[in-house]
mmCIF file of C-alpha atoms in Angstrom:
data_model
loop_
_atom_site.group_PDB
_atom_site.id
_atom_site.type_symbol
_atom_site.label_atom_id
_atom_site.label_comp_id
_atom_site.label_asym_id
_atom_site.label_seq_id
_atom_site.Cartn_x
_atom_site.Cartn_y
_atom_site.Cartn_z
ATOM 1 C CA LEU I 1 -6.359 14.452 -24.361
ATOM 2 C CA ALA I 2 -8.565 11.950 -22.712
ATOM 3 C CA SER I 3 -9.268 10.161 -26.100
ATOM 4 C CA LEU I 4 -5.555 9.992 -26.762
ATOM 5 C CA GLY I 5 -4.568 8.699 -23.243
ATOM 6 C CA HIS I 6 -7.312 5.663 -24.149
ATOM 7 C CA VAL I 7 -5.406 5.261 -27.249
ATOM 8 C CA PHE I 8 -2.112 4.665 -25.375
ATOM 9 C CA GLU I 9 -3.931 2.586 -22.621
ATOM 10 C CA MET I 10 -5.243 -0.037 -25.518
ATOM 11 C CA THR I 11 -1.469 -0.237 -26.657
ATOM 12 C CA GLY I 12 -0.684 -1.177 -22.862
ATOM 13 C CA ASP I 13 1.301 2.119 -22.702
ATOM 14 C CA PHE I 14 0.269 3.088 -19.031
ATOM 15 C CA GLU I 15 2.688 5.832 -18.121
ATOM 16 C CA ASN I 16 1.562 7.991 -20.874
ATOM 17 C CA ALA I 17 -1.966 7.003 -20.923
ATOM 18 C CA THR I 18 -1.916 8.256 -17.256
ATOM 19 C CA LEU I 19 -0.367 11.577 -18.020
ATOM 20 C CA LEU I 20 -2.652 12.469 -20.847
ATOM 21 C CA PHE I 21 -5.802 11.736 -18.454
ATOM 22 C CA ASP I 22 -3.777 13.450 -15.569
ATOM 23 C CA GLU I 23 -3.685 16.623 -17.920
ATOM 24 C CA ALA I 24 -7.163 16.207 -18.957
ATOM 25 C CA THR I 25 -8.479 16.149 -15.288
ATOM 26 C CA ASP I 26 -6.675 19.299 -14.063
ATOM 27 C CA ILE I 27 -8.452 21.032 -17.250
ATOM 28 C CA GLN I 28 -11.475 19.731 -16.303
ATOM 29 C CA ASP I 29 -10.966 20.848 -12.646
ATOM 30 C CA ASP I 30 -10.250 24.299 -13.848
ATOM 31 C CA LEU I 31 -13.124 24.602 -16.012
ATOM 32 C CA MET I 32 -15.370 23.241 -13.029
ATOM 33 C CA ASP I 33 -13.836 26.236 -11.072
ATOM 34 C CA ILE I 34 -14.771 28.862 -13.660
ATOM 35 C CA ASP I 35 -18.258 27.553 -13.618
ATOM 36 C CA GLU I 36 -18.523 27.766 -9.878
ATOM 37 C CA ALA I 37 -16.892 31.124 -9.798
ATOM 38 C CA GLU I 38 -19.706 32.660 -12.408
ATOM 39 C CA GLY I 39 -22.625 30.980 -10.257
ATOM 40 C CA LYS I 40 -23.361 27.946 -12.947
ATOM 41 C CA ARG I 41 -24.069 24.319 -11.328
ATOM 42 C CA LYS I 42 -20.665 22.765 -11.552
ATOM 43 C CA GLY I 43 -20.288 19.887 -14.222
ATOM 44 C CA THR I 44 -19.514 17.462 -11.381
ATOM 45 C CA ALA I 45 -21.151 14.342 -13.762
ATOM 46 C CA PRO I 46 -18.503 14.543 -16.956
ATOM 47 C CA ALA I 47 -15.352 14.653 -14.296
ATOM 48 C CA LEU I 48 -16.342 11.260 -13.050
ATOM 49 C CA GLU I 49 -15.591 9.094 -15.632
ATOM 50 C CA MET I 50 -11.899 10.703 -16.570
ATOM 51 C CA LYS I 51 -11.080 10.643 -12.814
ATOM 52 C CA TYR I 52 -12.117 7.147 -12.256
ATOM 53 C CA ASP I 53 -10.207 5.853 -15.340
ATOM 54 C CA THR I 54 -7.239 7.984 -14.087
ATOM 55 C CA GLY I 55 -7.645 6.047 -10.904
ATOM 56 C CA LEU I 56 -7.806 2.766 -12.924
ATOM 57 C CA LEU I 57 -4.274 4.000 -14.690
ATOM 58 C CA TYR I 58 -2.660 4.466 -11.520
ATOM 59 C CA ALA I 59 -3.798 1.125 -9.800
ATOM 60 C CA LYS I 60 -2.881 -0.710 -12.783
ATOM 61 C CA LEU I 61 0.695 0.844 -12.467
ATOM 62 C CA ASP I 62 0.913 -0.224 -8.734
ATOM 63 C CA HIS I 63 0.560 3.960 -8.014
ATOM 64 C CA LEU I 64 -1.794 2.932 -4.911
ATOM 65 C CA HIS I 65 -1.623 6.391 -3.251
ATOM 66 C CA ASP I 66 -2.381 8.123 -6.501
ATOM 67 C CA ALA I 67 -5.173 5.942 -7.550
ATOM 68 C CA GLU I 68 -6.915 6.133 -3.780
ATOM 69 C CA SER I 69 -6.956 9.982 -4.296
ATOM 70 C CA PHE I 70 -8.317 9.851 -7.546
ATOM 71 C CA PHE I 71 -10.932 6.807 -6.620
ATOM 72 C CA LYS I 72 -11.846 9.112 -3.358
ATOM 73 C CA ASP I 73 -12.524 12.180 -5.431
ATOM 74 C CA VAL I 74 -15.377 10.331 -7.135
ATOM 75 C CA ALA I 75 -16.500 8.378 -4.099
ATOM 76 C CA ALA I 76 -17.169 11.322 -2.365
ATOM 77 C CA THR I 77 -19.194 12.659 -5.409
ATOM 78 C CA SER I 78 -22.563 13.965 -3.878
ATOM 79 C CA MET I 79 -25.312 11.726 -4.947
ATOM 80 C CA ASP I 80 -27.802 14.783 -5.300
ATOM 81 C CA ASP I 81 -25.497 15.935 -8.253
ATOM 82 C CA ILE I 82 -26.174 12.583 -10.652
ATOM 83 C CA GLN I 83 -29.625 11.472 -9.010
ATOM 84 C CA ASP I 84 -30.729 11.267 -12.515
ATOM 85 C CA ASN I 85 -27.670 9.575 -14.309
ATOM 86 C CA PRO I 86 -27.619 5.444 -13.277
ATOM 87 C CA ARG I 87 -24.391 5.641 -15.937
ATOM 88 C CA TYR I 88 -22.363 8.538 -12.934
ATOM 89 C CA GLN I 89 -23.934 6.788 -10.213
ATOM 90 C CA SER I 90 -22.317 3.482 -11.292
ATOM 91 C CA PHE I 91 -18.898 5.545 -11.464
ATOM 92 C CA VAL I 92 -19.400 6.437 -7.668
ATOM 93 C CA ALA I 93 -20.176 2.734 -6.628
ATOM 94 C CA ASN I 94 -17.159 1.351 -8.526
ATOM 95 C CA ALA I 95 -15.068 3.922 -6.917
ATOM 96 C CA ASN I 96 -15.857 2.509 -3.800
ATOM 97 C CA ASN I 97 -15.403 -0.921 -5.178
ATOM 98 C CA ALA I 98 -11.796 -0.123 -6.331
ATOM 99 C CA LEU I 99 -10.864 1.741 -3.212
ATOM 100 C CA GLY I 100 -11.340 -1.409 -1.284
ATOM 101 C CA ASN I 101 -9.332 -3.444 -3.767
ATOM 102 C CA VAL I 102 -6.711 -0.512 -2.990
ATOM 103 C CA MET I 103 -7.109 -1.389 0.822
ATOM 104 C CA TYR I 104 -6.863 -5.083 -0.133
ATOM 105 C CA LYS I 105 -3.448 -4.794 -2.122
ATOM 106 C CA LYS I 106 -2.413 -2.606 1.467
ATOM 107 C CA CYS I 107 -3.547 -5.492 2.955
ATOM 108 C CA ASP I 108 -6.022 -3.397 5.475
ATOM 109 C CA TYR I 109 -8.848 -5.799 5.260
ATOM 110 C CA ARG I 110 -11.149 -4.172 7.440
ATOM 111 C CA GLU I 111 -10.919 -1.083 5.517
ATOM 112 C CA ALA I 112 -11.429 -2.746 2.092
ATOM 113 C CA ILE I 113 -14.670 -4.346 3.603
ATOM 114 C CA ALA I 114 -15.877 -1.165 4.696
ATOM 115 C CA TYR I 115 -15.636 0.529 0.581
ATOM 116 C CA TYR I 116 -16.762 -2.807 -0.710
ATOM 117 C CA GLU I 117 -20.281 -2.800 1.636
ATOM 118 C CA THR I 118 -20.700 0.836 0.436
ATOM 119 C CA SER I 119 -20.333 -0.238 -3.087
ATOM 120 C CA ILE I 120 -22.817 -2.831 -2.677
ATOM 121 C CA ALA I 121 -25.592 -0.610 -0.882
ATOM 122 C CA LEU I 122 -24.908 2.183 -3.607
ATOM 123 C CA GLN I 123 -25.466 -0.679 -6.323
ATOM 124 C CA LYS I 124 -28.551 -1.882 -4.864
ATOM 125 C CA LYS I 125 -30.112 1.732 -4.364
ATOM 126 C CA GLY I 126 -29.070 2.525 -8.229
ATOM 127 C CA GLY I 127 -31.759 -0.048 -9.148
ATOM 128 C CA ASN I 128 -30.085 -0.691 -12.308
ATOM 129 C CA LYS I 129 -27.220 -2.727 -10.888
ATOM 130 C CA ASN I 130 -24.646 -4.329 -13.673
ATOM 131 C CA TYR I 131 -24.662 -8.232 -12.691
ATOM 132 C CA PHE I 132 -20.610 -8.201 -13.888
ATOM 133 C CA ASP I 133 -19.796 -5.365 -11.604
ATOM 134 C CA TYR I 134 -22.428 -6.609 -8.561
ATOM 135 C CA ILE I 135 -20.711 -10.053 -8.427
ATOM 136 C CA GLY I 136 -17.440 -8.953 -8.631
ATOM 137 C CA THR I 137 -17.866 -6.949 -5.370
ATOM 138 C CA LEU I 138 -19.406 -9.634 -3.678
ATOM 139 C CA THR I 139 -16.507 -11.646 -4.395
ATOM 140 C CA ASN I 140 -14.382 -8.932 -3.458
ATOM 141 C CA LEU I 141 -16.042 -8.693 -0.052
ATOM 142 C CA GLY I 142 -16.044 -12.553 0.399
ATOM 143 C CA THR I 143 -12.407 -12.681 -0.170
ATOM 144 C CA ALA I 144 -11.373 -9.776 2.234
ATOM 145 C CA TYR I 145 -13.901 -11.430 4.920
ATOM 146 C CA PHE I 146 -11.906 -14.874 4.466
ATOM 147 C CA HIS I 147 -8.834 -13.030 5.150
ATOM 148 C CA CYS I 148 -10.577 -11.668 8.239
ATOM 149 C CA LYS I 149 -11.012 -15.526 8.947
ATOM 150 C CA GLU I 150 -14.524 -14.652 8.961
ATOM 151 C CA PHE I 151 -15.795 -17.396 7.053
ATOM 152 C CA SER I 152 -19.404 -17.216 7.735
ATOM 153 C CA LYS I 153 -19.659 -13.798 6.433
ATOM 154 C CA ALA I 154 -17.212 -14.988 3.322
ATOM 155 C CA LYS I 155 -19.246 -18.064 2.433
ATOM 156 C CA LEU I 156 -22.782 -15.820 2.643
ATOM 157 C CA GLN I 157 -20.745 -13.325 0.217
ATOM 158 C CA PHE I 158 -19.964 -16.293 -2.387
ATOM 159 C CA GLN I 159 -23.491 -17.443 -2.269
ATOM 160 C CA GLU I 160 -25.171 -14.433 -3.131
ATOM 161 C CA ALA I 161 -22.363 -14.321 -6.151
ATOM 162 C CA ILE I 162 -23.032 -17.629 -7.112
ATOM 163 C CA SER I 163 -26.778 -17.073 -7.075
ATOM 164 C CA GLU I 164 -26.282 -13.734 -9.313
ATOM 165 C CA CYS I 165 -24.262 -15.368 -11.947
ATOM 166 C CA ARG I 166 -27.276 -18.195 -12.412
ATOM 167 C CA LYS I 167 -29.620 -14.990 -12.714
ATOM 168 C CA ALA I 168 -27.307 -13.730 -15.742
ATOM 169 C CA ASN I 169 -27.467 -14.688 -19.151
ATOM 170 C CA SER I 170 -25.851 -18.370 -18.974
ATOM 171 C CA ASN I 171 -22.605 -18.399 -20.736
ATOM 172 C CA GLU I 172 -19.077 -19.837 -20.696
ATOM 173 C CA ASN I 173 -17.661 -16.853 -18.533
ATOM 174 C CA ASN I 174 -20.516 -17.626 -16.383
ATOM 175 C CA GLY I 175 -19.439 -20.934 -15.566
ATOM 176 C CA LEU I 176 -15.728 -19.741 -14.889
ATOM 177 C CA THR I 177 -16.729 -17.437 -12.545
ATOM 178 C CA ILE I 178 -18.972 -19.748 -10.536
ATOM 179 C CA ALA I 179 -15.847 -22.632 -10.860
ATOM 180 C CA SER I 180 -13.723 -19.684 -9.511
ATOM 181 C CA LEU I 181 -16.369 -19.063 -6.284
ATOM 182 C CA TRP I 182 -16.387 -22.814 -6.012
ATOM 183 C CA ILE I 183 -12.882 -22.649 -5.259
ATOM 184 C CA LYS I 184 -13.252 -19.847 -2.719
ATOM 185 C CA MET I 185 -15.904 -22.111 -1.100
ATOM 186 C CA GLY I 186 -13.307 -25.200 -0.919
ATOM 187 C CA ASN I 187 -11.095 -23.190 0.783
ATOM 188 C CA ILE I 188 -13.565 -22.058 3.197
ATOM 189 C CA TYR I 189 -14.427 -25.396 3.794
ATOM 190 C CA MET I 190 -11.095 -26.741 3.869
ATOM 191 C CA MET I 191 -10.329 -24.496 6.699
ATOM 192 C CA GLN I 192 -13.620 -25.357 8.479
ATOM 193 C CA LYS I 193 -12.083 -29.111 8.105
ATOM 194 C CA GLU I 194 -14.881 -30.222 6.169
ATOM 195 C CA TYR I 195 -12.268 -32.127 3.466
ATOM 196 C CA ASP I 196 -14.777 -33.787 1.503
ATOM 197 C CA MET I 197 -16.835 -30.702 0.491
ATOM 198 C CA ALA I 198 -13.933 -28.905 -0.168
ATOM 199 C CA GLU I 199 -12.418 -31.675 -2.338
ATOM 200 C CA LYS I 200 -15.991 -31.995 -4.262
ATOM 201 C CA LEU I 201 -15.873 -28.012 -4.900
ATOM 202 C CA PHE I 202 -12.374 -28.262 -6.128
ATOM 203 C CA ASN I 203 -12.782 -31.238 -8.632
ATOM 204 C CA ASP I 204 -15.981 -29.880 -9.614
ATOM 205 C CA ALA I 205 -14.222 -26.463 -10.596
ATOM 206 C CA LEU I 206 -11.140 -28.562 -11.786
ATOM 207 C CA LYS I 207 -13.799 -30.396 -14.404
ATOM 208 C CA ILE I 208 -15.070 -26.725 -15.648
ATOM 209 C CA LYS I 209 -11.812 -25.081 -16.063
ATOM 210 C CA GLN I 210 -10.037 -28.222 -17.851
ATOM 211 C CA GLN I 211 -13.188 -28.216 -20.212
ATOM 212 C CA HIS I 212 -12.782 -24.499 -21.173
ATOM 213 C CA PHE I 213 -8.858 -24.709 -21.463
ATOM 214 C CA LYS I 214 -8.856 -27.469 -23.247
ATOM 215 C CA ASN I 215 -7.309 -29.851 -20.956
ATOM 216 C CA ASN I 216 -4.290 -27.711 -20.747
ATOM 217 C CA SER I 217 -3.036 -28.492 -17.295
ATOM 218 C CA SER I 218 -0.121 -26.087 -17.631
ATOM 219 C CA HIS I 219 -2.794 -23.233 -17.791
ATOM 220 C CA ALA I 220 -2.216 -20.694 -14.549
ATOM 221 C CA GLU I 221 -5.941 -21.161 -13.249
ATOM 222 C CA VAL I 222 -5.814 -24.839 -13.522
ATOM 223 C CA LEU I 223 -2.173 -25.303 -11.512
ATOM 224 C CA LEU I 224 -3.542 -22.608 -9.323
ATOM 225 C CA LEU I 225 -6.517 -25.236 -8.304
ATOM 226 C CA ARG I 226 -4.488 -27.979 -8.061
ATOM 227 C CA HIS I 227 -2.781 -26.274 -5.679
ATOM 228 C CA SER I 228 -5.807 -25.974 -3.670
ATOM 229 C CA LEU I 229 -5.947 -29.857 -3.919
ATOM 230 C CA ALA I 230 -2.290 -30.077 -2.804
ATOM 231 C CA LEU I 231 -3.310 -28.113 0.290
ATOM 232 C CA LEU I 232 -5.881 -30.217 1.330
ATOM 233 C CA LYS I 233 -3.712 -33.287 0.864
ATOM 234 C CA ILE I 234 -1.587 -31.667 3.516
ATOM 235 C CA LYS I 235 -4.617 -31.415 5.806
ATOM 236 C CA ARG I 236 -5.547 -34.825 5.239
ATOM 237 C CA GLY I 237 -2.012 -35.946 6.328
ATOM 238 C CA LEU I 238 -0.997 -37.223 2.831
ATOM 239 C CA TYR I 239 2.480 -35.744 2.660
ATOM 240 C CA ASP I 240 4.190 -37.603 0.003
ATOM 241 C CA GLU I 241 1.204 -37.407 -2.537
ATOM 242 C CA ALA I 242 1.348 -33.438 -1.768
ATOM 243 C CA MET I 243 4.720 -33.443 -2.363
ATOM 244 C CA ASN I 244 4.457 -35.207 -5.272
ATOM 245 C CA LEU I 245 1.759 -32.576 -6.775
ATOM 246 C CA PHE I 246 3.613 -29.294 -5.814
ATOM 247 C CA GLU I 247 6.771 -30.783 -7.839
ATOM 248 C CA ASP I 248 4.687 -31.309 -10.618
ATOM 249 C CA ILE I 249 2.794 -27.646 -10.265
ATOM 250 C CA LEU I 250 6.048 -26.265 -9.967
ATOM 251 C CA ALA I 251 7.736 -27.690 -12.687
ATOM 252 C CA LYS I 252 4.926 -26.664 -15.316
ATOM 253 C CA ARG I 253 4.705 -23.224 -13.656
ATOM 254 C CA LYS I 254 8.386 -22.503 -14.187
ATOM 255 C CA GLU I 255 7.812 -23.684 -18.038
ATOM 256 C CA SER I 256 5.486 -20.594 -18.212
ATOM 257 C CA SER I 257 6.856 -18.016 -16.266
ATOM 258 C CA ASP I 258 10.222 -15.960 -15.421
ATOM 259 C CA GLY I 259 10.357 -17.823 -12.284
ATOM 260 C CA ASP I 260 9.916 -14.761 -10.329
ATOM 261 C CA ASP I 261 6.024 -14.700 -9.908
ATOM 262 C CA LEU I 262 4.329 -14.868 -6.330
ATOM 263 C CA GLY I 263 2.640 -17.919 -7.560
ATOM 264 C CA ILE I 264 5.795 -19.790 -7.625
ATOM 265 C CA ALA I 265 6.611 -18.567 -4.139
ATOM 266 C CA LYS I 266 3.702 -19.512 -2.453
ATOM 267 C CA ILE I 267 4.554 -23.207 -3.937
ATOM 268 C CA TYR I 268 8.155 -22.515 -2.171
ATOM 269 C CA LEU I 269 6.509 -21.596 0.784
ATOM 270 C CA ASP I 270 3.984 -24.369 1.197
ATOM 271 C CA MET I 271 6.678 -26.885 -0.178
ATOM 272 C CA CYS I 272 8.833 -25.777 2.820
ATOM 273 C CA SER I 273 5.581 -25.824 5.373
ATOM 274 C CA LEU I 274 5.400 -29.370 4.039
ATOM 275 C CA CYS I 275 9.098 -30.458 4.443
ATOM 276 C CA LEU I 276 9.062 -29.524 7.832
ATOM 277 C CA LYS I 277 5.886 -31.672 8.664
ATOM 278 C CA GLN I 278 7.667 -34.765 6.854
ATOM 279 C CA GLN I 279 10.491 -34.626 8.995
ATOM 280 C CA ARG I 280 8.724 -35.357 11.806
ATOM 281 C CA GLY I 281 8.831 -39.262 12.675
ATOM 282 C CA ASN I 282 11.400 -39.418 9.521
ATOM 283 C CA SER I 283 14.743 -40.951 9.693
ATOM 284 C CA SER I 284 15.818 -38.035 7.351
ATOM 285 C CA LYS I 285 15.184 -35.341 9.728
ATOM 286 C CA ILE I 286 18.514 -33.170 8.490
ATOM 287 C CA ALA I 287 17.937 -33.648 4.939
ATOM 288 C CA ASN I 288 14.188 -32.274 4.907
ATOM 289 C CA LYS I 289 15.201 -29.634 7.054
ATOM 290 C CA GLU I 290 17.918 -28.359 4.519
ATOM 291 C CA LYS I 291 15.429 -29.028 1.672
ATOM 292 C CA ALA I 292 13.138 -26.696 3.705
ATOM 293 C CA ARG I 293 15.669 -24.125 4.025
ATOM 294 C CA ASP I 294 16.574 -24.123 0.471
ATOM 295 C CA LEU I 295 12.889 -23.674 -0.437
ATOM 296 C CA CYS I 296 12.218 -20.948 2.139
ATOM 297 C CA ASN I 297 15.290 -19.086 0.789
ATOM 298 C CA LEU I 298 13.884 -19.156 -2.854
ATOM 299 C CA ALA I 299 10.348 -18.272 -1.796
ATOM 300 C CA GLU I 300 12.273 -15.202 0.225
ATOM 301 C CA ASP I 301 14.380 -13.903 -2.882
ATOM 302 C CA ILE I 302 11.023 -13.703 -5.186
ATOM 303 C CA LEU I 303 9.280 -11.928 -2.044
ATOM 304 C CA VAL I 304 11.778 -9.523 -1.212
ATOM 305 C CA TRP I 305 12.416 -8.413 -5.132
ATOM 306 C CA SER I 306 8.233 -8.134 -5.226
ATOM 307 C CA VAL I 307 8.394 -5.247 -2.527
ATOM 308 C CA LEU I 308 5.362 -6.981 -0.736
ATOM 309 C CA PRO I 309 4.116 -5.023 2.803
ATOM 310 C CA SER I 310 5.105 -6.886 6.045
ATOM 311 C CA ASN I 311 1.679 -7.486 6.983
ATOM 312 C CA HIS I 312 0.899 -9.278 3.316
ATOM 313 C CA PRO I 313 -0.173 -13.201 3.840
ATOM 314 C CA TYR I 314 3.006 -14.445 1.869
ATOM 315 C CA MET I 315 5.552 -12.290 4.012
ATOM 316 C CA LEU I 316 3.665 -13.539 7.563
ATOM 317 C CA GLN I 317 4.261 -16.919 6.377
ATOM 318 C CA LEU I 318 7.684 -16.678 5.363
ATOM 319 C CA SER I 319 8.198 -15.106 8.965
ATOM 320 C CA LYS I 320 6.647 -18.401 10.835
ATOM 321 C CA LEU I 321 8.746 -20.740 8.696
ATOM 322 C CA GLN I 322 12.107 -18.509 9.258
ATOM 323 C CA ALA I 323 11.387 -18.721 12.843
ATOM 324 C CA LYS I 324 10.953 -22.850 12.934
ATOM 325 C CA LEU I 325 14.021 -23.000 10.398
#
């Protein structure tokens, strides 16, 4: 059943894959109960992978409650039962990281931090850490700290992640990972009003991404980075330059999407905010406010359709802008 589930997963049929993994997990649990009743040692280790994979499938379907339940089962495993098997120990560490991701999606950043820190501790304890997993968890932890406005702690995690990237075998993907971490560091420097350092990191990251994506100016990652550069221009008071950049990013984003993605909603929100800044000391205050209201309404349409939690950063930004309008 699990093998067939993997086939469905590879074809993108997550619904059927989840059903098969669910059934396989139930059978595995029944077998474990029989072993326990007969006085045998419970076969904890084989069930971990199945439960972890099932949790990942539920997460892909955005069924966070079900995903959380499976990940918690794995995370609760006694390390004594798997002490001689680093592979199964990694499932426990990764389950804690996955729980952090679930909490992050729920915008419960403090709870996410606790799970990420547990995952990092387990990965270090294992003594055979996977660089890819470890760098990912460090990045997740730093991002959660960023949302809690604990910028110094966030910076430490990103710096360690960059250091770990450089220890790993050098390849093109490592360069892309470092570029993404530079962007996150740049966002911290921007929040701390160290604009020159932020701009340097953004531009260095842009060179790597443009080279990797063969100067495709419409690639989502390139557009996301240019969005950060537009925000930096706002911070520096270069409002007209920022608006021109946003309009170009928006046009390219619309060309490559269905128009309802959250990235476009974020552009609308930031353009709305910029319009309100532009109206100060501007003779066309009414026109700017009307444009801001239109942009705000466009963003709201996408966010309502996306069913985001009320404490999501985009929803909070929308509420603040609506209050000003």
